PDB file of C-alpha atoms and ligand atoms in Angstrom:
ATOM      1  CA  MET A   1      94.357 135.922 139.590  1.00 61.00           C
ATOM      2  CA  VAL A   2      94.453 139.167 137.697  1.00 65.00           C
ATOM      3  CA  GLN A   3      97.249 141.641 138.181  1.00 69.00           C
ATOM      4  CA  ILE A   4      96.540 144.841 136.304  1.00 69.00           C
ATOM      5  CA  ARG A   5      99.411 147.178 135.716  1.00 69.00           C
ATOM      6  CA  ASN A   6      99.602 150.664 134.325  1.00 62.00           C
ATOM      7  CA  SER A   7     101.872 153.643 134.905  1.00 59.00           C
ATOM      8  CA  ASN A   8     100.129 154.175 138.252  1.00 63.00           C
ATOM      9  CA  GLY A   9     101.152 150.861 139.690  1.00 70.00           C
ATOM     10  CA  TYR A  10      99.347 147.616 140.300  1.00 82.00           C
ATOM     11  CA  LEU A  11      95.878 146.495 141.236  1.00 80.00           C
ATOM     12  CA  MET A  12      95.245 142.863 142.122  1.00 85.00           C
ATOM     13  CA  GLN A  13      91.983 140.962 141.803  1.00 85.00           C
ATOM     14  CA  ASN A  14      91.750 137.407 142.968  1.00 84.00           C
ATOM     15  CA  ASP A  15      88.903 134.984 143.604  1.00 89.00           C
ATOM     16  CA  ASP A  16      90.888 133.346 146.442  1.00 93.00           C
ATOM     17  CA  SER A  17      88.417 133.046 149.333  1.00 95.00           C
ATOM     18  CA  GLY A  18      90.871 132.433 152.147  1.00 93.00           C
ATOM     19  CA  PRO A  19      90.935 131.952 155.019  1.00 97.00           C
ATOM     20  CA  PHE A  20      93.158 134.989 155.413  1.00 98.00           C
ATOM     21  CA  ASP A  21      94.992 136.445 158.365  1.00 98.00           C
ATOM     22  CA  ILE A  22      95.065 140.154 157.588  1.00 98.00           C
ATOM     23  CA  ILE A  23      97.903 141.840 159.452  1.00 98.00           C
ATOM     24  CA  GLY A  24      98.140 145.537 160.387  1.00 98.00           C
ATOM     25  CA  ASP A  25     101.048 147.998 160.051  1.00 98.00           C
ATOM     26  CA  VAL A  26     104.252 146.157 161.061  1.00 98.00           C
ATOM     27  CA  HIS A  27     106.720 149.070 160.809  1.00 98.00           C
ATOM     28  CA  GLY A  28     109.823 146.963 161.313  1.00 98.00           C
ATOM     29  CA  CYS A  29     108.530 145.109 164.409  1.00 98.00           C
ATOM     30  CA  PHE A  30     110.039 141.787 163.370  1.00 98.00           C
ATOM     31  CA  ASP A  31     109.844 139.942 166.727  1.00 98.00           C
ATOM     32  CA  GLU A  32     106.190 140.903 167.168  1.00 98.00           C
ATOM     33  CA  LEU A  33     105.423 139.802 163.593  1.00 98.00           C
ATOM     34  CA  LYS A  34     107.007 136.395 164.229  1.00 98.00           C
ATOM     35  CA  SER A  35     105.067 136.052 167.514  1.00 98.00           C
ATOM     36  CA  LEU A  36     101.793 136.969 165.840  1.00 98.00           C
ATOM     37  CA  LEU A  37     102.355 134.509 162.981  1.00 98.00           C
ATOM     38  CA  ASN A  38     103.279 131.784 165.495  1.00 98.00           C
ATOM     39  CA  LYS A  39     100.119 132.534 167.481  1.00 98.00           C
ATOM     40  CA  LEU A  40      98.129 132.158 164.241  1.00 98.00           C
ATOM     41  CA  GLY A  41      99.723 128.750 163.689  1.00 97.00           C
ATOM     42  CA  TYR A  42     102.455 129.589 161.152  1.00 98.00           C
ATOM     43  CA  GLN A  43     105.815 127.898 161.682  1.00 98.00           C
ATOM     44  CA  ILE A  44     108.778 130.027 160.655  1.00 98.00           C
ATOM     45  CA  ASN A  45     112.203 128.573 159.951  1.00 98.00           C
ATOM     46  CA  TYR A  46     115.199 130.447 158.633  1.00 97.00           C
ATOM     47  CA  SER A  47     117.469 128.666 156.218  1.00 96.00           C
ATOM     48  CA  GLU A  48     121.026 129.996 156.445  1.00 94.00           C
ATOM     49  CA  THR A  49     122.070 128.382 153.180  1.00 95.00           C
ATOM     50  CA  ASP A  50     119.658 130.263 150.946  1.00 93.00           C
ATOM     51  CA  ALA A  51     118.983 133.185 153.346  1.00 95.00           C
ATOM     52  CA  LYS A  52     115.241 132.607 153.206  1.00 97.00           C
ATOM     53  CA  TYR A  53     112.385 132.091 155.634  1.00 98.00           C
ATOM     54  CA  LYS A  54     110.486 128.862 155.114  1.00 97.00           C
ATOM     55  CA  VAL A  55     106.984 129.330 156.462  1.00 98.00           C
ATOM     56  CA  ILE A  56     104.442 126.583 157.053  1.00 97.00           C
ATOM     57  CA  PRO A  57     100.859 127.630 157.829  1.00 96.00           C
ATOM     58  CA  SER A  58      98.820 125.354 160.124  1.00 90.00           C
ATOM     59  CA  THR A  59      96.093 124.861 157.523  1.00 89.00           C
ATOM     60  CA  SER A  60      95.744 126.186 154.017  1.00 90.00           C
ATOM     61  CA  ARG A  61      95.563 129.844 154.889  1.00 95.00           C
ATOM     62  CA  LYS A  62      97.353 132.976 153.791  1.00 97.00           C
ATOM     63  CA  ALA A  63      98.534 136.185 155.373  1.00 98.00           C
ATOM     64  CA  VAL A  64      97.563 139.541 153.899  1.00 98.00           C
ATOM     65  CA  PHE A  65      99.596 142.599 154.858  1.00 98.00           C
ATOM     66  CA  VAL A  66      97.917 146.016 154.846  1.00 98.00           C
ATOM     67  CA  GLY A  67     101.224 147.757 154.128  1.00 98.00           C
ATOM     68  CA  ASP A  68     103.701 149.920 156.069  1.00 98.00           C
ATOM     69  CA  LEU A  69     106.081 147.041 156.620  1.00 98.00           C
ATOM     70  CA  VAL A  70     108.956 149.427 157.284  1.00 98.00           C
ATOM     71  CA  ASP A  71     110.178 152.490 159.217  1.00 98.00           C
ATOM     72  CA  ARG A  72     110.431 153.470 162.900  1.00 98.00           C
ATOM     73  CA  GLY A  73     110.856 149.893 164.156  1.00 98.00           C
ATOM     74  CA  PRO A  74     114.004 147.918 165.034  1.00 98.00           C
ATOM     75  CA  ASN A  75     114.214 145.488 162.097  1.00 98.00           C
ATOM     76  CA  SER A  76     112.610 146.548 158.834  1.00 98.00           C
ATOM     77  CA  PRO A  77     115.003 144.469 156.645  1.00 98.00           C
ATOM     78  CA  GLU A  78     113.975 141.144 158.214  1.00 98.00           C
ATOM     79  CA  VAL A  79     110.281 142.094 158.122  1.00 98.00           C
ATOM     80  CA  LEU A  80     110.776 142.676 154.398  1.00 98.00           C
ATOM     81  CA  ARG A  81     112.650 139.406 153.944  1.00 98.00           C
ATOM     82  CA  LEU A  82     109.938 137.408 155.734  1.00 98.00           C
ATOM     83  CA  VAL A  83     107.081 139.079 153.847  1.00 98.00           C
ATOM     84  CA  MET A  84     108.894 138.792 150.489  1.00 98.00           C
ATOM     85  CA  ASP A  85     109.569 135.111 151.105  1.00 98.00           C
ATOM     86  CA  MET A  86     105.930 134.510 152.078  1.00 98.00           C
ATOM     87  CA  VAL A  87     104.565 136.407 149.055  1.00 96.00           C
ATOM     88  CA  GLN A  88     106.960 134.638 146.719  1.00 96.00           C
ATOM     89  CA  ALA A  89     106.020 131.239 148.195  1.00 96.00           C
ATOM     90  CA  GLY A  90     102.338 132.015 147.544  1.00 94.00           C
ATOM     91  CA  LEU A  91     101.600 132.254 151.282  1.00 97.00           C
ATOM     92  CA  ALA A  92     100.839 135.963 151.493  1.00 97.00           C
ATOM     93  CA  TYR A  93      99.565 139.035 149.707  1.00 96.00           C
ATOM     94  CA  CYS A  94     100.700 142.540 150.463  1.00 97.00           C
ATOM     95  CA  VAL A  95      99.535 146.013 149.476  1.00 97.00           C
ATOM     96  CA  VAL A  96     101.800 149.029 149.437  1.00 97.00           C
ATOM     97  CA  GLY A  97     101.733 151.519 152.333  1.00 98.00           C
ATOM     98  CA  ASN A  98     102.919 155.118 152.241  1.00 97.00           C
ATOM     99  CA  HIS A  99     106.132 154.215 154.106  1.00 98.00           C
ATOM    100  CA  ASP A 100     106.892 151.322 151.713  1.00 98.00           C
ATOM    101  CA  ASP A 101     106.326 153.666 148.779  1.00 98.00           C
ATOM    102  CA  LYS A 102     108.697 156.271 150.204  1.00 98.00           C
ATOM    103  CA  LEU A 103     111.382 153.629 150.800  1.00 98.00           C
ATOM    104  CA  TYR A 104     110.905 152.515 147.188  1.00 98.00           C
ATOM    105  CA  ARG A 105     111.400 156.087 145.925  1.00 98.00           C
ATOM    106  CA  LYS A 106     114.491 156.468 148.113  1.00 98.00           C
ATOM    107  CA  LEU A 107     115.943 153.188 146.756  1.00 98.00           C
ATOM    108  CA  CYS A 108     115.332 154.496 143.220  1.00 97.00           C
ATOM    109  CA  GLY A 109     117.576 157.434 144.069  1.00 96.00           C
ATOM    110  CA  ARG A 110     114.748 159.963 144.193  1.00 96.00           C
ATOM    111  CA  ASN A 111     114.943 162.980 146.408  1.00 94.00           C
ATOM    112  CA  VAL A 112     112.760 162.132 149.403  1.00 95.00           C
ATOM    113  CA  GLN A 113     112.956 163.447 152.946  1.00 94.00           C
ATOM    114  CA  VAL A 114     114.730 160.824 155.023  1.00 93.00           C
ATOM    115  CA  ARG A 115     112.721 161.113 158.258  1.00 92.00           C
ATOM    116  CA  HIS A 116     109.687 159.640 160.066  1.00 94.00           C
ATOM    117  CA  GLY A 117     111.669 156.415 160.552  1.00 96.00           C
ATOM    118  CA  LEU A 118     113.073 156.084 157.022  1.00 97.00           C
ATOM    119  CA  GLU A 119     116.457 157.158 158.429  1.00 97.00           C
ATOM    120  CA  LEU A 120     116.399 154.022 160.640  1.00 98.00           C
ATOM    121  CA  THR A 121     115.422 151.731 157.767  1.00 98.00           C
ATOM    122  CA  MET A 122     118.239 153.126 155.601  1.00 98.00           C
ATOM    123  CA  GLU A 123     120.720 152.659 158.462  1.00 98.00           C
ATOM    124  CA  GLN A 124     119.531 149.053 158.985  1.00 98.00           C
ATOM    125  CA  LEU A 125     119.774 148.335 155.246  1.00 98.00           C
ATOM    126  CA  GLY A 126     123.338 149.683 155.254  1.00 98.00           C
ATOM    127  CA  LYS A 127     124.437 146.349 156.772  1.00 96.00           C
ATOM    128  CA  TYR A 128     122.929 144.304 153.914  1.00 98.00           C
ATOM    129  CA  ARG A 129     124.285 143.313 150.519  1.00 97.00           C
ATOM    130  CA  ARG A 130     123.373 145.314 147.440  1.00 97.00           C
ATOM    131  CA  GLU A 131     121.573 142.317 145.924  1.00 97.00           C
ATOM    132  CA  PHE A 132     119.193 142.156 148.894  1.00 98.00           C
ATOM    133  CA  VAL A 133     118.435 145.881 148.678  1.00 98.00           C
ATOM    134  CA  GLN A 134     117.850 145.426 144.947  1.00 98.00           C
ATOM    135  CA  ARG A 135     115.428 142.589 145.687  1.00 98.00           C
ATOM    136  CA  ILE A 136     113.506 144.898 148.061  1.00 98.00           C
ATOM    137  CA  ARG A 137     113.310 147.626 145.406  1.00 98.00           C
ATOM    138  CA  ILE A 138     111.854 145.230 142.827  1.00 96.00           C
ATOM    139  CA  PHE A 139     109.411 143.769 145.372  1.00 97.00           C
ATOM    140  CA  LEU A 140     108.140 147.201 146.435  1.00 97.00           C
ATOM    141  CA  GLU A 141     107.797 148.329 142.819  1.00 94.00           C
ATOM    142  CA  CYS A 142     105.296 145.553 142.105  1.00 92.00           C
ATOM    143  CA  LEU A 143     103.102 145.895 145.202  1.00 95.00           C
ATOM    144  CA  PRO A 144      99.457 146.629 144.348  1.00 95.00           C
ATOM    145  CA  HIS A 145      97.745 149.741 145.753  1.00 95.00           C
ATOM    146  CA  HIS A 146      94.728 147.619 146.616  1.00 96.00           C
ATOM    147  CA  ILE A 147      93.737 143.972 146.457  1.00 95.00           C
ATOM    148  CA  MET A 148      90.242 142.592 145.931  1.00 95.00           C
ATOM    149  CA  LEU A 149      89.889 139.066 147.291  1.00 96.00           C
ATOM    150  CA  ASP A 150      87.070 136.522 147.480  1.00 96.00           C
ATOM    151  CA  ASN A 151      85.478 137.834 144.266  1.00 94.00           C
ATOM    152  CA  GLY A 152      85.386 141.411 145.490  1.00 95.00           C
ATOM    153  CA  ARG A 153      83.886 140.614 148.901  1.00 97.00           C
ATOM    154  CA  LEU A 154      87.099 141.598 150.697  1.00 98.00           C
ATOM    155  CA  VAL A 155      89.115 144.707 149.849  1.00 98.00           C
ATOM    156  CA  ILE A 156      92.513 145.515 151.326  1.00 98.00           C
ATOM    157  CA  ALA A 157      94.005 148.993 150.956  1.00 98.00           C
ATOM    158  CA  HIS A 158      96.532 150.620 153.295  1.00 98.00           C
ATOM    159  CA  ALA A 159      94.367 153.645 154.146  1.00 97.00           C
ATOM    160  CA  GLY A 160      91.031 152.098 153.080  1.00 97.00           C
ATOM    161  CA  LEU A 161      88.989 152.855 149.970  1.00 97.00           C
ATOM    162  CA  LYS A 162      85.468 154.018 149.239  1.00 96.00           C
ATOM    163  CA  GLU A 163      83.167 151.613 147.461  1.00 96.00           C
ATOM    164  CA  HIS A 164      82.899 153.402 144.110  1.00 95.00           C
ATOM    165  CA  LEU A 165      86.688 153.180 143.748  1.00 95.00           C
ATOM    166  CA  HIS A 166      87.006 149.423 144.393  1.00 95.00           C
ATOM    167  CA  GLY A 167      88.691 147.819 141.404  1.00 92.00           C
ATOM    168  CA  LYS A 168      89.556 151.188 139.837  1.00 92.00           C
ATOM    169  CA  HIS A 169      92.982 152.215 138.789  1.00 89.00           C
ATOM    170  CA  GLY A 170      94.724 155.561 138.545  1.00 90.00           C
ATOM    171  CA  LYS A 171      97.002 158.012 140.287  1.00 91.00           C
ATOM    172  CA  THR A 172      94.230 159.572 142.402  1.00 93.00           C
ATOM    173  CA  ILE A 173      93.071 156.132 143.513  1.00 94.00           C
ATOM    174  CA  ARG A 174      96.611 155.000 144.305  1.00 95.00           C
ATOM    175  CA  ASP A 175      97.148 158.161 146.381  1.00 95.00           C
ATOM    176  CA  LEU A 176      93.886 157.546 148.254  1.00 96.00           C
ATOM    177  CA  CYS A 177      94.901 153.943 148.962  1.00 97.00           C
ATOM    178  CA  LEU A 178      98.248 155.106 150.336  1.00 97.00           C
ATOM    179  CA  TYR A 179      97.310 158.224 152.283  1.00 95.00           C
ATOM    180  CA  GLY A 180      93.513 158.295 152.581  1.00 94.00           C
ATOM    181  CA  PRO A 181      91.456 161.435 152.004  1.00 92.00           C
ATOM    182  CA  THR A 182      92.630 164.642 153.666  1.00 89.00           C
ATOM    183  CA  THR A 183      90.950 168.032 154.032  1.00 88.00           C
ATOM    184  CA  GLY A 184      93.849 169.846 152.375  1.00 89.00           C
ATOM    185  CA  ALA A 185      94.527 171.673 155.659  1.00 92.00           C
ATOM    186  CA  LEU A 186      97.436 171.052 158.038  1.00 92.00           C
ATOM    187  CA  ASP A 187      97.124 170.571 161.785  1.00 89.00           C
ATOM    188  CA  GLU A 188      99.202 172.378 164.445  1.00 88.00           C
ATOM    189  CA  LYS A 189     102.081 169.917 163.869  1.00 85.00           C
ATOM    190  CA  GLY A 190     102.065 170.516 160.112  1.00 85.00           C
ATOM    191  CA  LEU A 191     100.474 167.132 159.354  1.00 84.00           C
ATOM    192  CA  PRO A 192      97.625 166.802 156.833  1.00 87.00           C
ATOM    193  CA  VAL A 193      94.190 166.653 158.474  1.00 89.00           C
ATOM    194  CA  ARG A 194      92.715 163.229 157.638  1.00 88.00           C
ATOM    195  CA  LEU A 195      89.077 162.600 156.800  1.00 90.00           C
ATOM    196  CA  ASP A 196      87.190 159.568 158.093  1.00 91.00           C
ATOM    197  CA  TRP A 197      86.281 157.899 154.781  1.00 93.00           C
ATOM    198  CA  ALA A 198      84.625 154.953 156.612  1.00 95.00           C
ATOM    199  CA  ALA A 199      82.001 157.124 158.344  1.00 94.00           C
ATOM    200  CA  ASP A 200      79.681 157.063 155.344  1.00 92.00           C
ATOM    201  CA  TYR A 201      80.827 153.762 153.798  1.00 96.00           C
ATOM    202  CA  SER A 202      77.814 151.751 152.695  1.00 95.00           C
ATOM    203  CA  GLY A 203      79.401 148.993 150.599  1.00 96.00           C
ATOM    204  CA  THR A 204      78.792 145.287 150.975  1.00 96.00           C
ATOM    205  CA  ALA A 205      82.497 144.458 150.554  1.00 98.00           C
ATOM    206  CA  ILE A 206      84.478 144.284 153.777  1.00 98.00           C
ATOM    207  CA  VAL A 207      87.344 146.790 153.718  1.00 98.00           C
ATOM    208  CA  VAL A 208      90.294 146.094 156.011  1.00 98.00           C
ATOM    209  CA  TYR A 209      92.957 148.755 156.353  1.00 98.00           C
ATOM    210  CA  GLY A 210      95.559 150.378 158.609  1.00 98.00           C
ATOM    211  CA  HIS A 211      97.477 153.664 158.361  1.00 96.00           C
ATOM    212  CA  THR A 212      95.978 155.496 161.356  1.00 94.00           C
ATOM    213  CA  PRO A 213      96.660 153.832 164.723  1.00 96.00           C
ATOM    214  CA  VAL A 214      93.629 152.995 166.860  1.00 96.00           C
ATOM    215  CA  HIS A 215      93.469 151.651 170.427  1.00 95.00           C
ATOM    216  CA  THR A 216      90.975 148.931 169.544  1.00 96.00           C
ATOM    217  CA  PRO A 217      89.792 147.776 166.117  1.00 97.00           C
ATOM    218  CA  THR A 218      86.085 148.572 165.862  1.00 95.00           C
ATOM    219  CA  TRP A 219      83.812 147.663 162.963  1.00 97.00           C
ATOM    220  CA  LYS A 220      82.305 150.637 161.225  1.00 96.00           C
ATOM    221  CA  ASN A 221      79.969 150.008 158.268  1.00 96.00           C
ATOM    222  CA  ASN A 222      81.766 146.831 157.100  1.00 97.00           C
ATOM    223  CA  THR A 223      85.198 148.428 157.500  1.00 98.00           C
ATOM    224  CA  LEU A 224      87.897 147.622 160.055  1.00 98.00           C
ATOM    225  CA  ASN A 225      91.093 149.481 160.871  1.00 98.00           C
ATOM    226  CA  ILE A 226      93.557 146.950 162.307  1.00 98.00           C
ATOM    227  CA  ASP A 227      96.534 149.272 162.859  1.00 98.00           C
ATOM    228  CA  THR A 228      96.901 149.050 166.618  1.00 98.00           C
ATOM    229  CA  GLY A 229     100.195 150.985 166.671  1.00 97.00           C
ATOM    230  CA  CYS A 230     102.652 148.195 167.500  1.00 98.00           C
ATOM    231  CA  VAL A 231     105.701 150.357 166.794  1.00 98.00           C
ATOM    232  CA  PHE A 232     104.377 152.970 169.238  1.00 97.00           C
ATOM    233  CA  GLY A 233     104.101 150.386 172.022  1.00 97.00           C
ATOM    234  CA  GLY A 234     100.581 149.206 171.130  1.00 97.00           C
ATOM    235  CA  LYS A 235      99.790 145.831 169.599  1.00 98.00           C
ATOM    236  CA  LEU A 236     100.218 144.026 166.298  1.00 98.00           C
ATOM    237  CA  THR A 237      96.795 142.765 165.248  1.00 98.00           C
ATOM    238  CA  ALA A 238      95.419 140.332 162.688  1.00 98.00           C
ATOM    239  CA  LEU A 239      91.860 139.830 161.510  1.00 98.00           C
ATOM    240  CA  THR A 240      91.085 136.294 160.383  1.00 98.00           C
ATOM    241  CA  TYR A 241      88.671 136.292 157.440  1.00 98.00           C
ATOM    242  CA  PRO A 242      85.944 135.087 156.967  1.00 97.00           C
ATOM    243  CA  ASP A 243      85.526 134.214 160.667  1.00 97.00           C
ATOM    244  CA  ASN A 244      86.235 137.790 161.782  1.00 97.00           C
ATOM    245  CA  ILE A 245      88.430 136.755 164.697  1.00 98.00           C
ATOM    246  CA  LEU A 246      90.942 139.267 166.040  1.00 98.00           C
ATOM    247  CA  THR A 247      94.334 138.049 167.271  1.00 98.00           C
ATOM    248  CA  SER A 248      97.027 140.318 168.611  1.00 98.00           C
ATOM    249  CA  VAL A 249     100.368 140.405 170.372  1.00 98.00           C
ATOM    250  CA  ASP A 250     101.682 143.210 172.572  1.00 98.00           C
ATOM    251  CA  ALA A 251     104.611 145.304 171.437  1.00 98.00           C
ATOM    252  CA  GLN A 252     107.787 144.408 173.324  1.00 98.00           C
ATOM    253  CA  GLN A 253     108.425 148.129 173.753  1.00 97.00           C
ATOM    254  CA  ALA A 254     107.547 151.513 172.320  1.00 97.00           C
ATOM    255  CA  TYR A 255     110.060 152.008 169.515  1.00 97.00           C
ATOM    256  CA  ALA A 256     108.841 155.476 168.488  1.00 96.00           C
ATOM    257  CA  GLU A 257     106.724 158.351 169.707  1.00 92.00           C
ATOM    258  CA  PRO A 258     103.358 158.635 167.954  1.00 88.00           C
ATOM    259  CA  MET A 259     103.007 161.672 165.704  1.00 82.00           C
ATOM    260  CA  ARG A 260      99.476 162.184 166.995  1.00 82.00           C
ATOM    261  CA  PRO A 261      97.375 160.487 169.659  1.00 82.00           C
ATOM    262  CA  PHE A 262      95.793 157.131 168.703  1.00 84.00           C
ATOM    263  CA  LEU A 263      92.216 157.413 167.519  1.00 78.00           C
ATOM    264  CA  THR A 264      89.625 156.318 170.011  1.00 73.00           C
ATOM    265  CA  ASN A 265      86.962 154.661 167.975  1.00 58.00           C
ATOM    266  CA  GLN A 266      83.606 156.252 167.861  1.00 50.00           C
ATOM    267  CA  VAL A 267      81.058 154.388 165.863  1.00 46.00           C
TER     268      VAL A 267
HETATM  269 MN1  LIG B   1     101.577 153.173 159.284  1.00 62.00          MN
END
């Protein structure tokens, strides 16, 4: 495994070939995450004594999180604890999402706008010990902006990534991984207008990403968006690689109103 670090964060390259269960934006939906992992054959036990989740996968497989673990949902702290415990036990990889990055900046005392669900995460974290919050800050700091797995055949980035940027490092690339390309214009709600980077993707690597909720994951040129908007009352979805099987669980409820309508996939 190679973990490359510079002032613009981390990039991870790993020849691990899986199988992987790649999981979409969780956004604090802890119960749905546990249900999805159970459905995929992971056993999850909580140990009170060391305040850790002990996870046992059914076979030698790993979870990969596309980022946006936190915000808007009912239990971001326990989502973080479970994912941190899995990553630290060598059972999962995780890339950073824009919401995780904003929480990190907030925990560093930077001046960020506490909205779009961050206010809920901060309120939930208010009930936790300082050591736990510190652990989250250190974990988020080290999350890579993208991960290349299976010798570059599988690329995970929160908002996706064009082929010529795979394995590259830098502030522009990190920003693209977190937010995706935008036109520079704002829509009627003041949100940046996003560009569909996957429309002209022609790479051989499979790129799995999230960031923009879709009703149904649909393959487009070797790319797959698996954010099915669980926190907005949709589903939490996983893609199992290399078999390309989709598994999902329904949201127990809609915890937040979507900022914009879900994308209907058009290939
Ligand atoms: Mn998201």
